């Protein structure tokens, strides 16, 4: 247990009851969790009886790695995963109690909006469907079902959404499908209403640890309470100043409730920050100062004063990107050996802000990756293939059926599909089930029917083989066969005008197959959603959790690249050098009186929203270890226009010393030199 201070040790050694570690950024909360896992095992708790819940799959993978560093192989058996992945496992094991087959499907956002549109009669536009989805999701996160939503509706608008929600619920149960919110709501209901299930899980889990506790929502808190039961052996760590998911239903009430619901709660505060220099920490403390305090905190650093925090004034977004690149080059030129690329991060408010930085980095030949953007699984082509998997796993999954049968198209037109859909509804069957109904030929034209039956046979045959495919080698061979059989490569080339684009898409598909095969071989496991710690998995086992990976995590390896990330996705992470970009009034804080980019107002309370924006700034500042630059632009693009801008109020709130926060002229010179050198190096490439 080296590398822990007294307060951390106290948190790690207190294992008999509920424990809350409440502390500011970089104070070693996450480190407490990893060490506590090791400690619990040391005291004799079996690894499989420990659950550590993280905010993202990526964080889970990292924690598993760290835990393995401390305790070796046993770490593999600890259940380290997100609330959602835990939910998958619980629903798979016990969902039958709620009438769900273990082979249920997990719907992604597209499926959900598609179903909602359908529920409303089909003439709805996407934006409206998204609004509904947002509202329904919020209701679900409060633990409401359609009946409750209908009873609570304030006006006709809400009543109409509640009615759509009712139909949506019916569809989902017919499709044997769940959405992301169900992955929390269903386990919660299972534990609440079914004592035998509750006892089983409470017996299994000897200790539950939760990281980033401040960003849990009401349902997750309920779930946690039921999981730990009366014995209440759990450890939650969090920081109320870093709560940045209020807009998605996370609530600080969960922090306030903890001492009330668990009077024996042991609260431990950590005060030393091990991440950032004093200059950076002071700016962070100053920014968060104006927010009301839920719990008073102090935070100090012993890493020395360090470089002053810099403010970078830019003309527009392109200029801002150029200056960021120059800064990175300058910092590298100033050190010998130059720091690796992965030591630098550029953070911003919204995904679309990455564009100018990507362009500038590419021009300068600097390797980078965009984290938190469109994930691998969202790319065209991959989603279609995933639909096939879903249909193999769960024949009742009508949305997957519709996607699979049209990619590639197989001479089955809309009329045929329409007739099939109507027939299936009449006979209370899934579309796939209806294919084999003896009465179907009476309602579907002959040509279409042949296509349908052919598809049905193909699905059955492939499913049979996929079920028996175990391990990496088999999986790789099977996937190659499958793609050939359905003519997928041809389908991709037919669908793209540009050969280059088609080739890129096809190579995505191959990469995806390789990824699947590796998982089937047990080489990688980042969902922890399997019931057993098996060396290999069947291809279908791997496939069931893909939907989960697609939005909650990305597959990422440690690569030597500059990181571009949204502030939200940067939570819990740290980099030696950080550039906080777009710290412009209207971007951060986000323009508070209109809702551009945000799908729905969760709260109309402007003050509360400003506080959340301030926490977002605080999260951003505290990602930096050694150097921090904050940039803003005098103009920015808004739609097609350029609008004049002011620096964010948060810049003034950092209370920097005006004399040092401007760029050091020597720094500027170094940057210019570095830029020049890089240009000279890049020139031969651009010429060829
Ligand atoms: P955040 O609020 O951003 O999630 P955190 O409180 O979880 O931060 P950690 O990520 O656990 O903080 O720790 C921050 C950094 O400090 C890490 O690099 C970690 O290794 C280091 N650290 C934590 N505790 C100690 C300690 N006692 N001695 C030395 N280094 C430490
Ligand atoms: Mg942390």
PDB file of N, CA, C and O in Angstrom, residues 559-592:
ATOM      1  N   UNK A 559      -1.695   5.137 -28.032  1.00  0.00           N
ATOM      2  CA  UNK A 559      -0.900   5.454 -29.202  1.00  0.00           C
ATOM      3  C   UNK A 559      -0.234   6.793 -28.967  1.00  0.00           C
ATOM      4  O   UNK A 559      -0.765   7.613 -28.219  1.00  0.00           O
ATOM      5  N   UNK A 560       0.882   7.007 -29.616  1.00  0.00           N
ATOM      6  CA  UNK A 560       1.568   8.273 -29.405  1.00  0.00           C
ATOM      7  C   UNK A 560       0.966   9.350 -30.289  1.00  0.00           C
ATOM      8  O   UNK A 560       1.447   9.615 -31.383  1.00  0.00           O
ATOM      9  N   UNK A 561      -0.108   9.931 -29.811  1.00  0.00           N
ATOM     10  CA  UNK A 561      -0.821  10.923 -30.598  1.00  0.00           C
ATOM     11  C   UNK A 561      -1.335  12.041 -29.711  1.00  0.00           C
ATOM     12  O   UNK A 561      -1.652  11.820 -28.543  1.00  0.00           O
ATOM     13  N   UNK A 562      -1.416  13.225 -30.306  1.00  0.00           N
ATOM     14  CA  UNK A 562      -2.070  14.329 -29.617  1.00  0.00           C
ATOM     15  C   UNK A 562      -3.552  13.982 -29.489  1.00  0.00           C
ATOM     16  O   UNK A 562      -4.149  13.436 -30.421  1.00  0.00           O
ATOM     17  N   UNK A 563      -4.140  14.256 -28.347  1.00  0.00           N
ATOM     18  CA  UNK A 563      -5.540  13.914 -28.137  1.00  0.00           C
ATOM     19  C   UNK A 563      -6.423  15.148 -28.333  1.00  0.00           C
ATOM     20  O   UNK A 563      -6.144  16.211 -27.796  1.00  0.00           O
ATOM     21  N   UNK A 564      -7.465  14.978 -29.147  1.00  0.00           N
ATOM     22  CA  UNK A 564      -8.505  15.995 -29.250  1.00  0.00           C
ATOM     23  C   UNK A 564      -9.718  15.437 -28.545  1.00  0.00           C
ATOM     24  O   UNK A 564     -10.142  14.325 -28.839  1.00  0.00           O
ATOM     25  N   UNK A 565     -10.281  16.186 -27.629  1.00  0.00           N
ATOM     26  CA  UNK A 565     -11.400  15.609 -26.890  1.00  0.00           C
ATOM     27  C   UNK A 565     -12.368  16.679 -26.425  1.00  0.00           C
ATOM     28  O   UNK A 565     -11.983  17.825 -26.185  1.00  0.00           O
ATOM     29  N   UNK A 566     -13.619  16.279 -26.301  1.00  0.00           N
ATOM     30  CA  UNK A 566     -14.566  17.184 -25.662  1.00  0.00           C
ATOM     31  C   UNK A 566     -14.258  17.201 -24.168  1.00  0.00           C
ATOM     32  O   UNK A 566     -13.657  16.275 -23.642  1.00  0.00           O
ATOM     33  N   UNK A 567     -14.681  18.260 -23.515  1.00  0.00           N
ATOM     34  CA  UNK A 567     -14.466  18.351 -22.076  1.00  0.00           C
ATOM     35  C   UNK A 567     -15.174  17.206 -21.361  1.00  0.00           C
ATOM     36  O   UNK A 567     -14.638  16.609 -20.431  1.00  0.00           O
ATOM     37  N   UNK A 568     -16.383  16.893 -21.830  1.00  0.00           N
ATOM     38  CA  UNK A 568     -17.127  15.819 -21.164  1.00  0.00           C
ATOM     39  C   UNK A 568     -16.375  14.495 -21.208  1.00  0.00           C
ATOM     40  O   UNK A 568     -16.364  13.739 -20.249  1.00  0.00           O
ATOM     41  N   UNK A 569     -15.748  14.228 -22.364  1.00  0.00           N
ATOM     42  CA  UNK A 569     -15.054  12.942 -22.504  1.00  0.00           C
ATOM     43  C   UNK A 569     -13.694  12.946 -21.820  1.00  0.00           C
ATOM     44  O   UNK A 569     -13.031  11.925 -21.750  1.00  0.00           O
ATOM     45  N   UNK A 570     -13.262  14.099 -21.310  1.00  0.00           N
ATOM     46  CA  UNK A 570     -11.929  14.167 -20.705  1.00  0.00           C
ATOM     47  C   UNK A 570     -11.960  13.879 -19.206  1.00  0.00           C
ATOM     48  O   UNK A 570     -10.929  13.817 -18.554  1.00  0.00           O
ATOM     49  N   UNK A 571     -13.149  13.705 -18.684  1.00  0.00           N
ATOM     50  CA  UNK A 571     -13.315  13.489 -17.249  1.00  0.00           C
ATOM     51  C   UNK A 571     -12.430  12.356 -16.723  1.00  0.00           C
ATOM     52  O   UNK A 571     -12.329  11.315 -17.343  1.00  0.00           O
ATOM     53  N   UNK A 572     -11.792  12.577 -15.597  1.00  0.00           N
ATOM     54  CA  UNK A 572     -10.979  11.528 -14.973  1.00  0.00           C
ATOM     55  C   UNK A 572      -9.589  11.365 -15.563  1.00  0.00           C
ATOM     56  O   UNK A 572      -8.761  10.677 -15.003  1.00  0.00           O
ATOM     57  N   UNK A 573      -9.328  12.010 -16.735  1.00  0.00           N
ATOM     58  CA  UNK A 573      -8.036  11.818 -17.406  1.00  0.00           C
ATOM     59  C   UNK A 573      -7.063  12.948 -17.075  1.00  0.00           C
ATOM     60  O   UNK A 573      -7.441  13.961 -16.492  1.00  0.00           O
ATOM     61  N   UNK A 574      -5.805  12.778 -17.460  1.00  0.00           N
ATOM     62  CA  UNK A 574      -4.809  13.829 -17.225  1.00  0.00           C
ATOM     63  C   UNK A 574      -3.752  13.822 -18.321  1.00  0.00           C
ATOM     64  O   UNK A 574      -3.462  12.778 -18.902  1.00  0.00           O
ATOM     65  N   UNK A 575      -3.206  15.013 -18.618  1.00  0.00           N
ATOM     66  CA  UNK A 575      -2.122  15.160 -19.595  1.00  0.00           C
ATOM     67  C   UNK A 575      -1.130  16.194 -19.064  1.00  0.00           C
ATOM     68  O   UNK A 575      -1.552  17.179 -18.445  1.00  0.00           O
ATOM     69  N   UNK A 576       0.157  16.031 -19.370  1.00  0.00           N
ATOM     70  CA  UNK A 576       1.132  17.040 -18.953  1.00  0.00           C
ATOM     71  C   UNK A 576       0.799  18.430 -19.514  1.00  0.00           C
ATOM     72  O   UNK A 576       0.901  19.420 -18.812  1.00  0.00           O
ATOM     73  N   UNK A 577       0.411  18.484 -20.797  1.00  0.00           N
ATOM     74  CA  UNK A 577       0.152  19.796 -21.416  1.00  0.00           C
ATOM     75  C   UNK A 577      -1.258  19.841 -21.990  1.00  0.00           C
ATOM     76  O   UNK A 577      -1.624  18.994 -22.809  1.00  0.00           O
ATOM     77  N   UNK A 578      -2.010  20.825 -21.556  1.00  0.00           N
ATOM     78  CA  UNK A 578      -3.392  20.924 -22.021  1.00  0.00           C
ATOM     79  C   UNK A 578      -3.639  22.294 -22.637  1.00  0.00           C
ATOM     80  O   UNK A 578      -3.178  23.313 -22.125  1.00  0.00           O
ATOM     81  N   UNK A 579      -4.352  22.289 -23.765  1.00  0.00           N
ATOM     82  CA  UNK A 579      -4.838  23.529 -24.348  1.00  0.00           C
ATOM     83  C   UNK A 579      -6.358  23.494 -24.272  1.00  0.00           C
ATOM     84  O   UNK A 579      -6.997  22.583 -24.805  1.00  0.00           O
ATOM     85  N   UNK A 580      -6.915  24.445 -23.541  1.00  0.00           N
ATOM     86  CA  UNK A 580      -8.369  24.548 -23.451  1.00  0.00           C
ATOM     87  C   UNK A 580      -8.801  25.535 -24.514  1.00  0.00           C
ATOM     88  O   UNK A 580      -8.481  26.720 -24.414  1.00  0.00           O
ATOM     89  N   UNK A 581      -9.503  25.061 -25.528  1.00  0.00           N
ATOM     90  CA  UNK A 581      -9.812  25.922 -26.670  1.00  0.00           C
ATOM     91  C   UNK A 581     -11.269  26.367 -26.649  1.00  0.00           C
ATOM     92  O   UNK A 581     -12.112  25.735 -26.008  1.00  0.00           O
ATOM     93  N   UNK A 582     -11.528  27.447 -27.368  1.00  0.00           N
ATOM     94  CA  UNK A 582     -12.909  27.925 -27.497  1.00  0.00           C
ATOM     95  C   UNK A 582     -13.480  28.416 -26.184  1.00  0.00           C
ATOM     96  O   UNK A 582     -14.672  28.241 -25.910  1.00  0.00           O
ATOM     97  N   UNK A 583     -12.610  29.009 -25.349  1.00  0.00           N
ATOM     98  CA  UNK A 583     -13.116  29.522 -24.076  1.00  0.00           C
ATOM     99  C   UNK A 583     -13.616  30.943 -24.324  1.00  0.00           C
ATOM    100  O   UNK A 583     -13.065  31.933 -23.872  1.00  0.00           O
ATOM    101  N   UNK A 584     -14.668  30.966 -25.125  1.00  0.00           N
ATOM    102  CA  UNK A 584     -15.242  32.185 -25.657  1.00  0.00           C
ATOM    103  C   UNK A 584     -16.655  32.278 -25.117  1.00  0.00           C
ATOM    104  O   UNK A 584     -17.352  31.261 -25.065  1.00  0.00           O
ATOM    105  N   UNK A 585     -17.044  33.470 -24.713  1.00  0.00           N
ATOM    106  CA  UNK A 585     -18.402  33.644 -24.203  1.00  0.00           C
ATOM    107  C   UNK A 585     -19.387  33.156 -25.275  1.00  0.00           C
ATOM    108  O   UNK A 585     -19.260  33.492 -26.442  1.00  0.00           O
ATOM    109  N   UNK A 586     -20.337  32.349 -24.904  1.00  0.00           N
ATOM    110  CA  UNK A 586     -21.265  31.794 -25.894  1.00  0.00           C
ATOM    111  C   UNK A 586     -20.941  30.344 -26.222  1.00  0.00           C
ATOM    112  O   UNK A 586     -21.801  29.567 -26.612  1.00  0.00           O
ATOM    113  N   UNK A 587     -19.646  29.984 -26.080  1.00  0.00           N
ATOM    114  CA  UNK A 587     -19.256  28.579 -26.268  1.00  0.00           C
ATOM    115  C   UNK A 587     -19.053  27.911 -24.909  1.00  0.00           C
ATOM    116  O   UNK A 587     -19.441  26.795 -24.664  1.00  0.00           O
ATOM    117  N   UNK A 588     -18.343  28.645 -24.027  1.00  0.00           N
ATOM    118  CA  UNK A 588     -18.103  28.153 -22.666  1.00  0.00           C
ATOM    119  C   UNK A 588     -18.032  29.357 -21.750  1.00  0.00           C
ATOM    120  O   UNK A 588     -16.994  30.013 -21.733  1.00  0.00           O
ATOM    121  N   UNK A 589     -19.034  29.741 -21.032  1.00  0.00           N
ATOM    122  CA  UNK A 589     -20.295  29.012 -20.934  1.00  0.00           C
ATOM    123  C   UNK A 589     -21.053  29.029 -22.259  1.00  0.00           C
ATOM    124  O   UNK A 589     -21.012  30.015 -22.981  1.00  0.00           O
ATOM    125  N   UNK A 590     -21.714  27.946 -22.496  1.00  0.00           N
ATOM    126  CA  UNK A 590     -22.548  27.831 -23.665  1.00  0.00           C
ATOM    127  C   UNK A 590     -23.641  28.883 -23.575  1.00  0.00           C
ATOM    128  O   UNK A 590     -24.102  29.190 -22.485  1.00  0.00           O
ATOM    129  N   UNK A 591     -23.996  29.465 -24.737  1.00  0.00           N
ATOM    130  CA  UNK A 591     -24.982  30.531 -24.706  1.00  0.00           C
ATOM    131  C   UNK A 591     -26.203  30.064 -23.921  1.00  0.00           C
ATOM    132  O   UNK A 591     -26.842  29.083 -24.265  1.00  0.00           O
ATOM    133  N   UNK A 592     -26.469  30.762 -22.846  1.00  0.00           N
ATOM    134  CA  UNK A 592     -27.422  30.208 -21.891  1.00  0.00           C
ATOM    135  C   UNK A 592     -28.882  30.504 -22.234  1.00  0.00           C
ATOM    136  O   UNK A 592     -29.771  29.884 -21.704  1.00  0.00           O
TER     137      UNK A 592
END
